[in-house]
PDB file of C-alpha atoms in Angstrom:
ATOM      1  CA  UNK L   1      25.720   1.508   4.091  1.00 69.00           C
ATOM      2  CA  UNK L   2      22.477   2.356   5.806  1.00 85.00           C
ATOM      3  CA  UNK L   3      20.732  -0.198   7.993  1.00 95.00           C
ATOM      4  CA  UNK L   4      17.087  -0.592   8.982  1.00 97.00           C
ATOM      5  CA  UNK L   5      15.694   1.692  11.668  1.00 97.00           C
ATOM      6  CA  UNK L   6      13.579  -0.919  13.487  1.00 98.00           C
ATOM      7  CA  UNK L   7      14.195  -4.541  12.442  1.00 98.00           C
ATOM      8  CA  UNK L   8      12.083  -7.478  13.653  1.00 98.00           C
ATOM      9  CA  UNK L   9      12.830 -11.095  12.761  1.00 98.00           C
ATOM     10  CA  UNK L  10      10.791 -13.973  14.187  1.00 98.00           C
ATOM     11  CA  UNK L  11       9.306 -11.512  16.692  1.00 98.00           C
ATOM     12  CA  UNK L  12       5.592 -11.622  17.438  1.00 98.00           C
ATOM     13  CA  UNK L  13       2.923  -9.524  19.194  1.00 98.00           C
ATOM     14  CA  UNK L  14       4.926  -6.284  19.396  1.00 98.00           C
ATOM     15  CA  UNK L  15       3.773  -2.665  19.118  1.00 98.00           C
ATOM     16  CA  UNK L  16       5.868  -0.133  17.194  1.00 98.00           C
ATOM     17  CA  UNK L  17       4.252   3.223  17.933  1.00 98.00           C
ATOM     18  CA  UNK L  18       5.061   6.928  17.355  1.00 98.00           C
ATOM     19  CA  UNK L  19       8.608   6.753  16.001  1.00 98.00           C
ATOM     20  CA  UNK L  20      10.180   9.233  13.584  1.00 98.00           C
ATOM     21  CA  UNK L  21      12.633   7.589  11.193  1.00 98.00           C
ATOM     22  CA  UNK L  22      14.560   9.071   8.298  1.00 96.00           C
ATOM     23  CA  UNK L  23      17.386   8.314   5.860  1.00 96.00           C
ATOM     24  CA  UNK L  24      17.509   4.549   6.501  1.00 97.00           C
ATOM     25  CA  UNK L  25      17.590   1.403   4.400  1.00 97.00           C
ATOM     26  CA  UNK L  26      14.067   0.423   5.542  1.00 98.00           C
ATOM     27  CA  UNK L  27      12.374   2.461   8.232  1.00 98.00           C
ATOM     28  CA  UNK L  28      10.511  -0.453   9.853  1.00 98.00           C
ATOM     29  CA  UNK L  29      11.264  -4.005   8.687  1.00 98.00           C
ATOM     30  CA  UNK L  30       9.309  -7.087   9.790  1.00 98.00           C
ATOM     31  CA  UNK L  31      10.180 -10.606   8.621  1.00 98.00           C
ATOM     32  CA  UNK L  32       8.632 -13.883   9.784  1.00 98.00           C
ATOM     33  CA  UNK L  33       6.977 -11.833  12.506  1.00 98.00           C
ATOM     34  CA  UNK L  34       3.237 -12.169  13.146  1.00 98.00           C
ATOM     35  CA  UNK L  35       0.521 -10.106  14.823  1.00 98.00           C
ATOM     36  CA  UNK L  36       2.553  -6.928  15.232  1.00 98.00           C
ATOM     37  CA  UNK L  37       1.066  -3.427  15.303  1.00 98.00           C
ATOM     38  CA  UNK L  38       2.863  -0.608  13.453  1.00 98.00           C
ATOM     39  CA  UNK L  39       1.072   2.627  14.324  1.00 98.00           C
ATOM     40  CA  UNK L  40       1.526   6.409  14.094  1.00 98.00           C
ATOM     41  CA  UNK L  41       5.105   6.274  12.803  1.00 98.00           C
ATOM     42  CA  UNK L  42       6.676   8.652  10.291  1.00 98.00           C
ATOM     43  CA  UNK L  43       9.313   7.493   7.780  1.00 98.00           C
ATOM     44  CA  UNK L  44      11.020   9.584   5.119  1.00 98.00           C
ATOM     45  CA  UNK L  45      14.063   9.464   2.868  1.00 96.00           C
ATOM     46  CA  UNK L  46      14.434   5.677   3.040  1.00 97.00           C
ATOM     47  CA  UNK L  47      14.098   2.737   0.649  1.00 96.00           C
ATOM     48  CA  UNK L  48      10.881   1.238   2.068  1.00 97.00           C
ATOM     49  CA  UNK L  49       9.099   3.153   4.787  1.00 98.00           C
ATOM     50  CA  UNK L  50       7.425   0.039   6.192  1.00 98.00           C
ATOM     51  CA  UNK L  51       8.449  -3.383   4.862  1.00 98.00           C
ATOM     52  CA  UNK L  52       6.640  -6.616   5.766  1.00 97.00           C
ATOM     53  CA  UNK L  53       7.786 -10.022   4.496  1.00 97.00           C
ATOM     54  CA  UNK L  54       6.285 -13.389   5.405  1.00 98.00           C
ATOM     55  CA  UNK L  55       4.060 -11.985   8.110  1.00 97.00           C
ATOM     56  CA  UNK L  56       0.475 -12.752   9.064  1.00 97.00           C
ATOM     57  CA  UNK L  57      -1.939 -10.607  11.009  1.00 97.00           C
ATOM     58  CA  UNK L  58       0.151  -7.431  10.884  1.00 98.00           C
ATOM     59  CA  UNK L  59      -1.674  -4.145  11.500  1.00 98.00           C
ATOM     60  CA  UNK L  60      -0.224  -1.025   9.843  1.00 98.00           C
ATOM     61  CA  UNK L  61      -2.299   2.031  10.696  1.00 98.00           C
ATOM     62  CA  UNK L  62      -2.074   5.826  10.857  1.00 98.00           C
ATOM     63  CA  UNK L  63       1.537   5.988   9.636  1.00 98.00           C
ATOM     64  CA  UNK L  64       3.013   8.595   7.299  1.00 98.00           C
ATOM     65  CA  UNK L  65       5.667   8.114   4.651  1.00 98.00           C
ATOM     66  CA  UNK L  66       7.186  10.572   2.208  1.00 97.00           C
ATOM     67  CA  UNK L  67      10.140  10.740  -0.170  1.00 97.00           C
ATOM     68  CA  UNK L  68      10.884   7.018   0.194  1.00 97.00           C
ATOM     69  CA  UNK L  69      11.285   4.679  -2.766  1.00 97.00           C
ATOM     70  CA  UNK L  70       8.111   2.915  -1.540  1.00 98.00           C
ATOM     71  CA  UNK L  71       5.850   3.952   1.324  1.00 98.00           C
ATOM     72  CA  UNK L  72       4.727   0.450   2.371  1.00 98.00           C
ATOM     73  CA  UNK L  73       5.990  -2.812   0.859  1.00 98.00           C
ATOM     74  CA  UNK L  74       3.614  -5.613   1.864  1.00 98.00           C
ATOM     75  CA  UNK L  75       5.004  -8.925   0.579  1.00 98.00           C
ATOM     76  CA  UNK L  76       4.070 -12.566   1.185  1.00 98.00           C
ATOM     77  CA  UNK L  77       1.418 -11.741   3.773  1.00 98.00           C
ATOM     78  CA  UNK L  78      -2.011 -12.962   4.814  1.00 97.00           C
ATOM     79  CA  UNK L  79      -4.680 -11.245   6.912  1.00 98.00           C
ATOM     80  CA  UNK L  80      -2.823  -7.949   7.140  1.00 98.00           C
ATOM     81  CA  UNK L  81      -4.564  -4.615   7.754  1.00 98.00           C
ATOM     82  CA  UNK L  82      -3.178  -1.436   6.202  1.00 98.00           C
ATOM     83  CA  UNK L  83      -5.586   1.268   7.366  1.00 98.00           C
ATOM     84  CA  UNK L  84      -5.573   5.070   7.611  1.00 98.00           C
ATOM     85  CA  UNK L  85      -2.006   5.667   6.420  1.00 98.00           C
ATOM     86  CA  UNK L  86      -0.753   8.540   4.253  1.00 98.00           C
ATOM     87  CA  UNK L  87       1.994   7.912   1.700  1.00 98.00           C
ATOM     88  CA  UNK L  88       2.906  10.868  -0.481  1.00 97.00           C
ATOM     89  CA  UNK L  89       5.669  11.881  -2.879  1.00 96.00           C
ATOM     90  CA  UNK L  90       7.209   8.449  -3.393  1.00 94.00           C
ATOM     91  CA  UNK L  91       8.139   9.490  -6.941  1.00 93.00           C
ATOM     92  CA  UNK L  92      11.890   9.997  -7.314  1.00 90.00           C
ATOM     93  CA  UNK L  93      12.635   6.404  -8.390  1.00 92.00           C
ATOM     94  CA  UNK L  94      11.420   4.455 -11.421  1.00 91.00           C
ATOM     95  CA  UNK L  95      10.184   1.775  -8.953  1.00 91.00           C
ATOM     96  CA  UNK L  96       8.401   4.146  -6.555  1.00 96.00           C
ATOM     97  CA  UNK L  97       4.971   3.311  -5.158  1.00 97.00           C
ATOM     98  CA  UNK L  98       2.779   4.528  -2.348  1.00 98.00           C
ATOM     99  CA  UNK L  99       1.652   1.021  -1.348  1.00 98.00           C
ATOM    100  CA  UNK L 100       3.095  -2.103  -2.976  1.00 98.00           C
ATOM    101  CA  UNK L 101       1.350  -5.470  -2.661  1.00 98.00           C
ATOM    102  CA  UNK L 102       3.342  -8.493  -3.805  1.00 98.00           C
ATOM    103  CA  UNK L 103       2.062 -11.979  -2.992  1.00 98.00           C
ATOM    104  CA  UNK L 104      -0.418 -10.405  -0.565  1.00 98.00           C
ATOM    105  CA  UNK L 105      -3.643 -12.269   0.176  1.00 98.00           C
ATOM    106  CA  UNK L 106      -6.852 -11.910   2.209  1.00 98.00           C
ATOM    107  CA  UNK L 107      -5.791  -8.502   3.509  1.00 98.00           C
ATOM    108  CA  UNK L 108      -7.525  -5.154   4.006  1.00 98.00           C
ATOM    109  CA  UNK L 109      -6.257  -1.848   2.585  1.00 98.00           C
ATOM    110  CA  UNK L 110      -8.704   0.830   3.696  1.00 98.00           C
ATOM    111  CA  UNK L 111      -8.896   4.596   4.194  1.00 98.00           C
ATOM    112  CA  UNK L 112      -5.314   5.205   3.076  1.00 98.00           C
ATOM    113  CA  UNK L 113      -4.183   8.295   1.181  1.00 98.00           C
ATOM    114  CA  UNK L 114      -1.674   7.696  -1.618  1.00 98.00           C
ATOM    115  CA  UNK L 115      -0.927  11.096  -3.100  1.00 98.00           C
ATOM    116  CA  UNK L 116       1.626  12.263  -5.667  1.00 97.00           C
ATOM    117  CA  UNK L 117       3.461   8.948  -6.045  1.00 97.00           C
ATOM    118  CA  UNK L 118       4.765   7.346  -9.232  1.00 97.00           C
ATOM    119  CA  UNK L 119       2.227   4.523  -8.636  1.00 98.00           C
ATOM    120  CA  UNK L 120      -0.443   4.829  -5.939  1.00 98.00           C
ATOM    121  CA  UNK L 121      -1.286   1.134  -5.452  1.00 98.00           C
ATOM    122  CA  UNK L 122       0.914  -1.470  -7.163  1.00 98.00           C
ATOM    123  CA  UNK L 123      -0.721  -4.921  -6.944  1.00 98.00           C
ATOM    124  CA  UNK L 124       1.222  -7.941  -8.235  1.00 98.00           C
ATOM    125  CA  UNK L 125       0.574 -11.683  -7.788  1.00 98.00           C
ATOM    126  CA  UNK L 126      -1.937 -10.793  -5.083  1.00 98.00           C
ATOM    127  CA  UNK L 127      -5.463 -12.102  -4.558  1.00 98.00           C
ATOM    128  CA  UNK L 128      -8.591 -11.809  -2.447  1.00 98.00           C
ATOM    129  CA  UNK L 129      -7.694  -8.450  -0.918  1.00 98.00           C
ATOM    130  CA  UNK L 130     -10.090  -5.601  -0.144  1.00 98.00           C
ATOM    131  CA  UNK L 131      -8.936  -2.177  -1.337  1.00 98.00           C
ATOM    132  CA  UNK L 132     -11.696   0.093  -0.090  1.00 98.00           C
ATOM    133  CA  UNK L 133     -12.349   3.767   0.740  1.00 98.00           C
ATOM    134  CA  UNK L 134      -8.842   4.931  -0.200  1.00 98.00           C
ATOM    135  CA  UNK L 135      -7.885   8.295  -1.677  1.00 98.00           C
ATOM    136  CA  UNK L 136      -5.760   7.629  -4.766  1.00 98.00           C
ATOM    137  CA  UNK L 137      -4.898  11.069  -6.096  1.00 98.00           C
ATOM    138  CA  UNK L 138      -2.323  12.927  -8.182  1.00 98.00           C
ATOM    139  CA  UNK L 139      -0.189   9.852  -8.938  1.00 97.00           C
ATOM    140  CA  UNK L 140       1.306   9.065 -12.332  1.00 97.00           C
ATOM    141  CA  UNK L 141      -0.523   5.692 -12.235  1.00 97.00           C
ATOM    142  CA  UNK L 142      -3.324   5.334  -9.694  1.00 98.00           C
ATOM    143  CA  UNK L 143      -3.765   1.526  -9.666  1.00 98.00           C
ATOM    144  CA  UNK L 144      -1.498  -0.984 -11.388  1.00 98.00           C
ATOM    145  CA  UNK L 145      -2.393  -4.701 -11.520  1.00 98.00           C
ATOM    146  CA  UNK L 146       0.006  -7.423 -12.658  1.00 98.00           C
ATOM    147  CA  UNK L 147      -1.119 -11.059 -12.396  1.00 98.00           C
ATOM    148  CA  UNK L 148      -3.608 -10.016  -9.718  1.00 98.00           C
ATOM    149  CA  UNK L 149      -6.949 -11.770  -9.261  1.00 98.00           C
ATOM    150  CA  UNK L 150     -10.035 -11.758  -7.102  1.00 98.00           C
ATOM    151  CA  UNK L 151      -9.346  -8.423  -5.439  1.00 98.00           C
ATOM    152  CA  UNK L 152     -12.202  -6.107  -4.455  1.00 98.00           C
ATOM    153  CA  UNK L 153     -11.593  -2.442  -5.281  1.00 98.00           C
ATOM    154  CA  UNK L 154     -14.572  -0.524  -3.949  1.00 98.00           C
ATOM    155  CA  UNK L 155     -15.612   2.999  -2.889  1.00 98.00           C
ATOM    156  CA  UNK L 156     -12.220   4.591  -3.611  1.00 98.00           C
ATOM    157  CA  UNK L 157     -11.655   8.186  -4.720  1.00 98.00           C
ATOM    158  CA  UNK L 158      -9.527   8.037  -7.875  1.00 97.00           C
ATOM    159  CA  UNK L 159      -8.722  11.589  -8.936  1.00 97.00           C
ATOM    160  CA  UNK L 160      -6.044  13.609 -10.732  1.00 97.00           C
ATOM    161  CA  UNK L 161      -3.881  10.667 -11.829  1.00 97.00           C
ATOM    162  CA  UNK L 162      -2.203  10.755 -15.242  1.00 96.00           C
ATOM    163  CA  UNK L 163      -3.301   7.116 -15.766  1.00 96.00           C
ATOM    164  CA  UNK L 164      -6.100   6.051 -13.422  1.00 96.00           C
ATOM    165  CA  UNK L 165      -5.598   2.281 -13.713  1.00 96.00           C
ATOM    166  CA  UNK L 166      -3.880  -0.317 -15.835  1.00 97.00           C
ATOM    167  CA  UNK L 167      -3.688  -4.108 -15.746  1.00 97.00           C
ATOM    168  CA  UNK L 168      -1.683  -6.952 -17.262  1.00 97.00           C
ATOM    169  CA  UNK L 169      -2.521 -10.665 -16.996  1.00 97.00           C
ATOM    170  CA  UNK L 170      -5.091  -9.940 -14.279  1.00 97.00           C
ATOM    171  CA  UNK L 171      -8.606 -11.326 -13.960  1.00 96.00           C
ATOM    172  CA  UNK L 172     -11.721 -11.439 -11.800  1.00 97.00           C
ATOM    173  CA  UNK L 173     -10.914  -8.265  -9.895  1.00 97.00           C
ATOM    174  CA  UNK L 174     -14.101  -6.464  -8.884  1.00 97.00           C
ATOM    175  CA  UNK L 175     -14.141  -2.672  -9.258  1.00 96.00           C
ATOM    176  CA  UNK L 176     -17.374  -1.253  -7.903  1.00 95.00           C
ATOM    177  CA  UNK L 177     -18.597   2.100  -6.625  1.00 94.00           C
ATOM    178  CA  UNK L 178     -15.326   3.980  -7.158  1.00 96.00           C
ATOM    179  CA  UNK L 179     -15.318   7.663  -8.115  1.00 94.00           C
ATOM    180  CA  UNK L 180     -13.250   8.295 -11.261  1.00 93.00           C
ATOM    181  CA  UNK L 181     -12.832  11.964 -12.084  1.00 90.00           C
ATOM    182  CA  UNK L 182     -11.624  11.051 -15.578  1.00 77.00           C
ATOM    183  CA  UNK L 183     -14.878   9.240 -16.452  1.00 71.00           C
ATOM    184  CA  UNK L 184     -16.498  10.743 -19.555  1.00 71.00           C
ATOM    185  CA  UNK L 185     -19.558   8.504 -19.976  1.00 73.00           C
ATOM    186  CA  UNK L 186     -23.165   8.792 -18.916  1.00 76.00           C
ATOM    187  CA  UNK L 187     -24.110   8.261 -15.265  1.00 76.00           C
ATOM    188  CA  UNK L 188     -27.455   6.551 -15.918  1.00 82.00           C
ATOM    189  CA  UNK L 189     -28.369   6.012 -12.253  1.00 82.00           C
ATOM    190  CA  UNK L 190     -26.920   9.393 -11.202  1.00 78.00           C
ATOM    191  CA  UNK L 191     -24.961   7.962  -8.246  1.00 74.00           C
ATOM    192  CA  UNK L 192     -21.764   9.875  -9.047  1.00 66.00           C
TER     193      UNK L 192
END
């Protein structure tokens, strides 16, 4: 039975920086722990690379995850920043995702690369998040929304996915200024 590599419970204002973790239950696990910084870590061969539950103000930036079930699981959070990470080849499990949002609110997901995953961004029961300037490429499903509302998906590169985006029971999400390589319509204002 594998355990977590780094496990924080009710622990606040910590920095987890430049660790290499592999073949664990969860690489980095944070629960009921606020205002932590998770930066420049590498996690592979684990269940969740980075797993946040019931945290506020967490910063996850410039980390790398590969060959995990899920690169980053961000659950029951507010005001979290997930910026500049690369999650690739989370695709060996039917539940694999690059970045998974579940019950995530008022958070920023920017400048991440989710490449070659089963699902690039999986967004469920999540609202009022900004998903901006990400590279969502070569996934089976690029973006998947389930009961998600009020999210802003803007200025992302969405390229080479089998299915670019799909949604179920989702409303009032704003998709604006994204580049879709699968688009086959007419670009009337020629802005690409």
